GROMACS .gro file of C-alpha atoms in nm:
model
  280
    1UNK     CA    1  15.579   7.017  10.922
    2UNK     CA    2  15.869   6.948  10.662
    3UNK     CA    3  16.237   6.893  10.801
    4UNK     CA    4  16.372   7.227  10.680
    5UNK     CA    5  16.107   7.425  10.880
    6UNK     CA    6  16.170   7.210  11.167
    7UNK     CA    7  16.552   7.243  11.131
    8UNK     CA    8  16.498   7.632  11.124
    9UNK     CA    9  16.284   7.682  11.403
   10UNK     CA   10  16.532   7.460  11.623
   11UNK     CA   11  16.797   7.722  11.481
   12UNK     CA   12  16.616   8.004  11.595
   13UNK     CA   13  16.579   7.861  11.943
   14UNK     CA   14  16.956   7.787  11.991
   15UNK     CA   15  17.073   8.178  11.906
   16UNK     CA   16  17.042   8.526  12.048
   17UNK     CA   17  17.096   8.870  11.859
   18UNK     CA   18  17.277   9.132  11.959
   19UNK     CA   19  17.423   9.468  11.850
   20UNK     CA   20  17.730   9.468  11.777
   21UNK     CA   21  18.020   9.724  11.648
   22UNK     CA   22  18.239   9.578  11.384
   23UNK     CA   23  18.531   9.762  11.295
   24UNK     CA   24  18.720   9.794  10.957
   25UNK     CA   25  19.034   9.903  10.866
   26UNK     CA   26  19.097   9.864  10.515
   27UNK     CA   27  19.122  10.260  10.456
   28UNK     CA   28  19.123  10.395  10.818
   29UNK     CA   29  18.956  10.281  11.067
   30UNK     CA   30  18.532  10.283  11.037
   31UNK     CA   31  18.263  10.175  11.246
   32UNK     CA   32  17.931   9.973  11.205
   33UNK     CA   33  17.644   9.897  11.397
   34UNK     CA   34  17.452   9.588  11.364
   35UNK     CA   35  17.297   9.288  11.479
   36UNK     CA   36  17.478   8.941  11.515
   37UNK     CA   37  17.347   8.644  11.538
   38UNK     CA   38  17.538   8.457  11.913
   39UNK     CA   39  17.490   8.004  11.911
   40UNK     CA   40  17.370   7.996  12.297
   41UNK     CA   41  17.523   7.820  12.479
   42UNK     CA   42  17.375   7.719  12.855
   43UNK     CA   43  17.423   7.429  13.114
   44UNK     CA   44  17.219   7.103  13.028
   45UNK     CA   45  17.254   6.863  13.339
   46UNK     CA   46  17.119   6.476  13.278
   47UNK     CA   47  16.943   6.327  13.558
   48UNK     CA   48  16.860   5.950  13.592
   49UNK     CA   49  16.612   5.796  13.815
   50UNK     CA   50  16.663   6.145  14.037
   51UNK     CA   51  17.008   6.130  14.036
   52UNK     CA   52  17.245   6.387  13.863
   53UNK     CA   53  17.528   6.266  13.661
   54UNK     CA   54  17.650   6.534  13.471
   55UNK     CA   55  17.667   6.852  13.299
   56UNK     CA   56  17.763   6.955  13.027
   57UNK     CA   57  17.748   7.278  12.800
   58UNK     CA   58  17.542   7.236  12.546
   59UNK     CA   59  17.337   7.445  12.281
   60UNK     CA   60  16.967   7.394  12.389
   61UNK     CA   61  16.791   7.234  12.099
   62UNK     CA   62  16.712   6.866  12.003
   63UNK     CA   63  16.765   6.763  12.393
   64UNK     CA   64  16.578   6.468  12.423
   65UNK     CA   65  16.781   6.291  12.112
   66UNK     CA   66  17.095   6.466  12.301
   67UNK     CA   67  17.008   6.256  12.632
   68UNK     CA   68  16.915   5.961  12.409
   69UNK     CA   69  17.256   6.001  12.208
   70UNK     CA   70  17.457   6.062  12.543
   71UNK     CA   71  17.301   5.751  12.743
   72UNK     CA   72  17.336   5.495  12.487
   73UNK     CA   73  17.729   5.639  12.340
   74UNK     CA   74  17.807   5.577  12.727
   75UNK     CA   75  17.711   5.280  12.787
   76UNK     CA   76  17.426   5.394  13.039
   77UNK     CA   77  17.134   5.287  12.830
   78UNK     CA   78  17.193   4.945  12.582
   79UNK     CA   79  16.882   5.054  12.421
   80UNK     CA   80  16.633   5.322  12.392
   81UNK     CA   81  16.406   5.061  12.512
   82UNK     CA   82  16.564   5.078  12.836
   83UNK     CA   83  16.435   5.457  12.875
   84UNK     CA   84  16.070   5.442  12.992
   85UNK     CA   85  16.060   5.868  12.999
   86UNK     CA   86  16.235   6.164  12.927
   87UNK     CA   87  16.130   6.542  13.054
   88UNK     CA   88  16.341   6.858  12.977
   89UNK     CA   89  16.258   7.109  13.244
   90UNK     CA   90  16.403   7.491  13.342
   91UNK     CA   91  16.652   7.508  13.596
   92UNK     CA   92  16.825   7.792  13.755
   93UNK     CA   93  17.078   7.891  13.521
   94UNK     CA   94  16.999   7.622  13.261
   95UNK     CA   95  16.824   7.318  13.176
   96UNK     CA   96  16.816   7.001  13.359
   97UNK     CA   97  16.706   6.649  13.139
   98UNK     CA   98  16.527   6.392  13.334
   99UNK     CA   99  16.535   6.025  13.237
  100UNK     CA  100  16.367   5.769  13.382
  101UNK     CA  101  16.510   5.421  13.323
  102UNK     CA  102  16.560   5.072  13.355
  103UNK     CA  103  16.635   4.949  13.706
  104UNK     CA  104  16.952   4.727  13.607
  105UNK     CA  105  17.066   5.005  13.399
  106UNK     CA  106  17.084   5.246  13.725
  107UNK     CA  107  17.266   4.969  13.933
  108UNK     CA  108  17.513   4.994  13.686
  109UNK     CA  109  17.539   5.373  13.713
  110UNK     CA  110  17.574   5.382  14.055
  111UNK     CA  111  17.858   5.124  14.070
  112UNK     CA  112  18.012   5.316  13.825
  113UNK     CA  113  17.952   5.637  13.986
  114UNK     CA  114  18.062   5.483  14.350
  115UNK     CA  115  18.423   5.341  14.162
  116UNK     CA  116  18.475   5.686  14.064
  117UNK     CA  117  18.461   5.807  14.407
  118UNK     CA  118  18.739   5.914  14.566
  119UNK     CA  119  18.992   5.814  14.291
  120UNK     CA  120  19.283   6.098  14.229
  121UNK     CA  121  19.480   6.064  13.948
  122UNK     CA  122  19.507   6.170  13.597
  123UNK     CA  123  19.152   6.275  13.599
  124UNK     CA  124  19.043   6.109  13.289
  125UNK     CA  125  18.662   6.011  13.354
  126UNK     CA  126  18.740   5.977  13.660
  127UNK     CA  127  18.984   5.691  13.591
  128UNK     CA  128  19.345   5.660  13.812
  129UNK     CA  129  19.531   5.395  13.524
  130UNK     CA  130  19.677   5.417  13.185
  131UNK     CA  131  19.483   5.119  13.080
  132UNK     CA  132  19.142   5.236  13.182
  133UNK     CA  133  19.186   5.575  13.001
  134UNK     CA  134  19.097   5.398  12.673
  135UNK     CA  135  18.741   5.186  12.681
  136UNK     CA  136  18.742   4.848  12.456
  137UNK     CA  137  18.578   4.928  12.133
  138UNK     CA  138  18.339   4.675  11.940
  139UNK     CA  139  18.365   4.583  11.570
  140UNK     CA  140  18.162   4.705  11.341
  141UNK     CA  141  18.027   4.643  10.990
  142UNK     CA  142  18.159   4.861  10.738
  143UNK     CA  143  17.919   5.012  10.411
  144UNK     CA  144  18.062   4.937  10.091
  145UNK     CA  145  18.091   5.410  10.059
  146UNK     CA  146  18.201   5.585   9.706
  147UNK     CA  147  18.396   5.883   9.678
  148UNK     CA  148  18.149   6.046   9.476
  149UNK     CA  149  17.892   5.995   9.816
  150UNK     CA  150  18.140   6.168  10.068
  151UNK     CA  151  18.145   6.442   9.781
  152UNK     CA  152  17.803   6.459   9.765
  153UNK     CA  153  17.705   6.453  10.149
  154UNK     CA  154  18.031   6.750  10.184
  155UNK     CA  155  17.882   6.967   9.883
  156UNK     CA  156  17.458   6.971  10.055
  157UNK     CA  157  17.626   6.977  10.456
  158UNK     CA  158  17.611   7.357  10.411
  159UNK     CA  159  17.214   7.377  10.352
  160UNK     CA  160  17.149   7.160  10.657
  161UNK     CA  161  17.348   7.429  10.905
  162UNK     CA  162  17.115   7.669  10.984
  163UNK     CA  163  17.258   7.763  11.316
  164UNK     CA  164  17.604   7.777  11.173
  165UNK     CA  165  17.503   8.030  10.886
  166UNK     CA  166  17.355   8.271  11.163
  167UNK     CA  167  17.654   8.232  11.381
  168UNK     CA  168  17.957   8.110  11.249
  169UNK     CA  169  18.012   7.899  11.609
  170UNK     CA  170  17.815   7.577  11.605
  171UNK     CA  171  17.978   7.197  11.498
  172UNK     CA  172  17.753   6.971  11.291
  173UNK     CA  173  17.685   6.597  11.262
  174UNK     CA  174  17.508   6.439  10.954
  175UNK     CA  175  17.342   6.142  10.857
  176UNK     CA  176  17.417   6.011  10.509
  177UNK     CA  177  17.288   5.779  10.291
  178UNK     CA  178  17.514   5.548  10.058
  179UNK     CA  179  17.460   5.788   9.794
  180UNK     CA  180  17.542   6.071   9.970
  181UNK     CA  181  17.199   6.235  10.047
  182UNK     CA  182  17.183   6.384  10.395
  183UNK     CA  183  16.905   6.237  10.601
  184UNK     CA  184  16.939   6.414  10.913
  185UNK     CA  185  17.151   6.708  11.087
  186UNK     CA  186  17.217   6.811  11.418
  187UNK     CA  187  17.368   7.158  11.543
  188UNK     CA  188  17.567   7.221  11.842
  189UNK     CA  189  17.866   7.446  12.014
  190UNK     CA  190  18.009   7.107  12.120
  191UNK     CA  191  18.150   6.867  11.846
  192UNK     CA  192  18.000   6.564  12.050
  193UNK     CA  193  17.727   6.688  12.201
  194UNK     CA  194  17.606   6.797  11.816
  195UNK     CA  195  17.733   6.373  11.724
  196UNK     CA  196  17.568   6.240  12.059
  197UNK     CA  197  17.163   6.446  11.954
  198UNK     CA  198  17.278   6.264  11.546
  199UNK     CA  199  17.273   5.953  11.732
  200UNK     CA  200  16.974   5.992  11.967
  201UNK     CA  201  16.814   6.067  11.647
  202UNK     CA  202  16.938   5.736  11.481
  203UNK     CA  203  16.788   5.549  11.759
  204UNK     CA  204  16.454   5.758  11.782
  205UNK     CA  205  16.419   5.685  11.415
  206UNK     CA  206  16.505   5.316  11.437
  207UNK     CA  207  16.780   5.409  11.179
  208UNK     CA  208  16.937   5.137  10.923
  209UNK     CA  209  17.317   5.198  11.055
  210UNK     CA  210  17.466   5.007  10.809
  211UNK     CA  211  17.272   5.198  10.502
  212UNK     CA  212  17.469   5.506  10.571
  213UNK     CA  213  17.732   5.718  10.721
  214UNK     CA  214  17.838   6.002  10.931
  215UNK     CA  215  17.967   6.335  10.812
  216UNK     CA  216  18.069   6.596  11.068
  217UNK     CA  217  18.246   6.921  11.060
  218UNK     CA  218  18.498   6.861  11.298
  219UNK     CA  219  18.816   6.683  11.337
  220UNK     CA  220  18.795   6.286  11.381
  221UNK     CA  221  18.902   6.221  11.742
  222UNK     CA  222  18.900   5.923  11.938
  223UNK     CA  223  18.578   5.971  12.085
  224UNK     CA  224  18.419   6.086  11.750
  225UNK     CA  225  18.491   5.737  11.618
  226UNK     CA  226  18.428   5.590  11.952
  227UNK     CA  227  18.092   5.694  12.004
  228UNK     CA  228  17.997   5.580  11.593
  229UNK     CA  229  18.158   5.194  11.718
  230UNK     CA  230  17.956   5.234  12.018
  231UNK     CA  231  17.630   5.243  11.845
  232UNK     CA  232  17.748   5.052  11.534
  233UNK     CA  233  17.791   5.286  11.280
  234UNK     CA  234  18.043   5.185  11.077
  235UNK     CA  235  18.183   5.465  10.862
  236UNK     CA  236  18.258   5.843  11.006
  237UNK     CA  237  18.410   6.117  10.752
  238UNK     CA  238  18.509   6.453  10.926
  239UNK     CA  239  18.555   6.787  10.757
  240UNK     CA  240  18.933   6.840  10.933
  241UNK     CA  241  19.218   6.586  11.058
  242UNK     CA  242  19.209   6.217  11.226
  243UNK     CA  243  19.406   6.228  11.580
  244UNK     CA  244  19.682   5.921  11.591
  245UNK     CA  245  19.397   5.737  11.839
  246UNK     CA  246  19.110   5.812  11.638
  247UNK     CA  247  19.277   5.633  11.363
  248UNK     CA  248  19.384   5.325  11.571
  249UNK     CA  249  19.071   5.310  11.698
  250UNK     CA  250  18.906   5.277  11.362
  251UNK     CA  251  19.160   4.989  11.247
  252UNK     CA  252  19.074   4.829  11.588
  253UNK     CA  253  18.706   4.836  11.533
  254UNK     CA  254  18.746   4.758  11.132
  255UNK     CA  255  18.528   5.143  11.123
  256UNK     CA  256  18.604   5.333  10.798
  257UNK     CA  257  18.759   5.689  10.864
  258UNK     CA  258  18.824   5.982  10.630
  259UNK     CA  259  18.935   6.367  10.725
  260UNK     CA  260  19.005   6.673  10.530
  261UNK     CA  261  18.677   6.607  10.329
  262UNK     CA  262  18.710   6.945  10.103
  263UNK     CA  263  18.576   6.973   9.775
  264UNK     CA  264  18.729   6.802   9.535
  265UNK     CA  265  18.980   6.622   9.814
  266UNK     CA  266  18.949   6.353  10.089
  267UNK     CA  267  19.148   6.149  10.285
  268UNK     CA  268  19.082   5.793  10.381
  269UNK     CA  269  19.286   5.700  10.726
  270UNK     CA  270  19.152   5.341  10.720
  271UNK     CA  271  18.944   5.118  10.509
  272UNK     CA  272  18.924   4.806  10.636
  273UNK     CA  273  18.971   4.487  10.382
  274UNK     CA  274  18.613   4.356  10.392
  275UNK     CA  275  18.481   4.705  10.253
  276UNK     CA  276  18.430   4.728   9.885
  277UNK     CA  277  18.489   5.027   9.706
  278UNK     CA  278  18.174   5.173   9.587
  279UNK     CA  279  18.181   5.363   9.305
  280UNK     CA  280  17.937   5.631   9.124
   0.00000   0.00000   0.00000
């Protein structure tokens, strides 16, 4: 089965049609019938060893590399070694992942889980400081990446978006080589859950994470270019603006960050001093 049919058919599985009336008013007011294409949208709860530790919303495609992507972005897996199975069932109104993993690796979880108990505050993860709002970021190794490659990757995203074509309402996350040739793309209604099943994928595929680089379609926040650093990617271009965070977070972790990546157009927030600049 090639990657564009599998792409598609994971499209078709995260959308619903319905009828719609769409009104236009150019000349007087007109109605038409017809069928639009909706990006579902459902409850996806992650349970480990038995235990549920969240939910979020989530478009319901690609959910094992989703769990993967989730788990290892925070901090609850240090590997995908560390995952010994992984079973997507039904649930009443939604979907429920099950992981089962290491033993160490749930200790953790349910120290962190018990330290969250209780807390008020300014509801932050569950944090009740300033200081704790922010998590400590690694370094990373940045790829020597051309201009002409974020062109590239930002000229073929549009072919790899299935989901978005049909409904206008998903976020996507690419994989890109050093040339600019997109590898792999996930869809999703959320902008990190679409980064966190990109990831999963990474680690699925055993990945070369300092061959490429990430291209997604929306803005570059601090946890956009904190989950890349958490994983060790180290180079993230996004389609619309870099938050003030995002950007210190990328000089922090020496992570290469560029926004507004248009045709023709791109800006670069940080590159650190140890990247080359590629060129071709």
């Amino acid at each position: 089965m090639s990657a564009e049919h599998t792409q598609r058919t994971s499209a078709e599985a995260a959308l619903m049609r319905l009828p719609v009336e769409e009104r236009r008013g150019s000349n007087g007011w007109h109605a038409d019938t017809h069928e639009d294409g909706l990006a579902l949208e459902q409850p996806v709860a992650l349970v480990y060893n038995g235990i549920s530790h969240a939910v979020m919303m989530a478009s319901p495609t690609d959910l094992e590399a989703f769990a993967l992507g989730f788990s290892l972005t925070e901090g609850i897996l240090h590997s995908v070694d560390e995952c010994y199975d992984l079973e997507v069932h039904e649930a009443p109104g939604g979907l429920s992942i099950h992981l089962t993993i290491a033993n160490q690796r749930m200790a953790e979880l349910k120290q962190r889980r018990r330290s969250l108990t209780g807390r008020t505050g300014c509801g932050l993860c569950g944090t009740e400081a300033l200081e704790q709002a922010i998590r400590p970021i690694p370094t990373v190794k940045t790829p020597s990446l051309s201009d002409a490659a974020i062109q590239r990757a930002l000229q073929e995203l549009c072919t790899h978006q299935p989901l978005q074509a049909v409904t206008g309402a998903s976020h996507g996350a690419a994989w890109c080589d050093l040339q600019g040739r997109i590898q792999w793309t996930c869809e999703d209604v959320g902008r990190h859950n679409a980064l966190d099943k990109l990831i999963g994928t990474l680690a699925r595929e055993n990945a070369l994470l300092a061959s490429g680089f990430v291209l997604v379609t929306s803005r570059a926040s601090y946890e956009m270019v904190h989950k890349c650093a958490s994983v060790g990617i180290g180079a993230l271009v996004a389609v619309s603006a870099a938050t003030s965070l995002a950007v210190e977070q990328a000089q922090t972790a020496g992570l290469f960050l560029a926004g507004f990546a248009r045709p023709g157009r791109h800006l670069i927030y940080h590159r650190p001093a140890t990247a080359a600049v590629a060129h071709g």
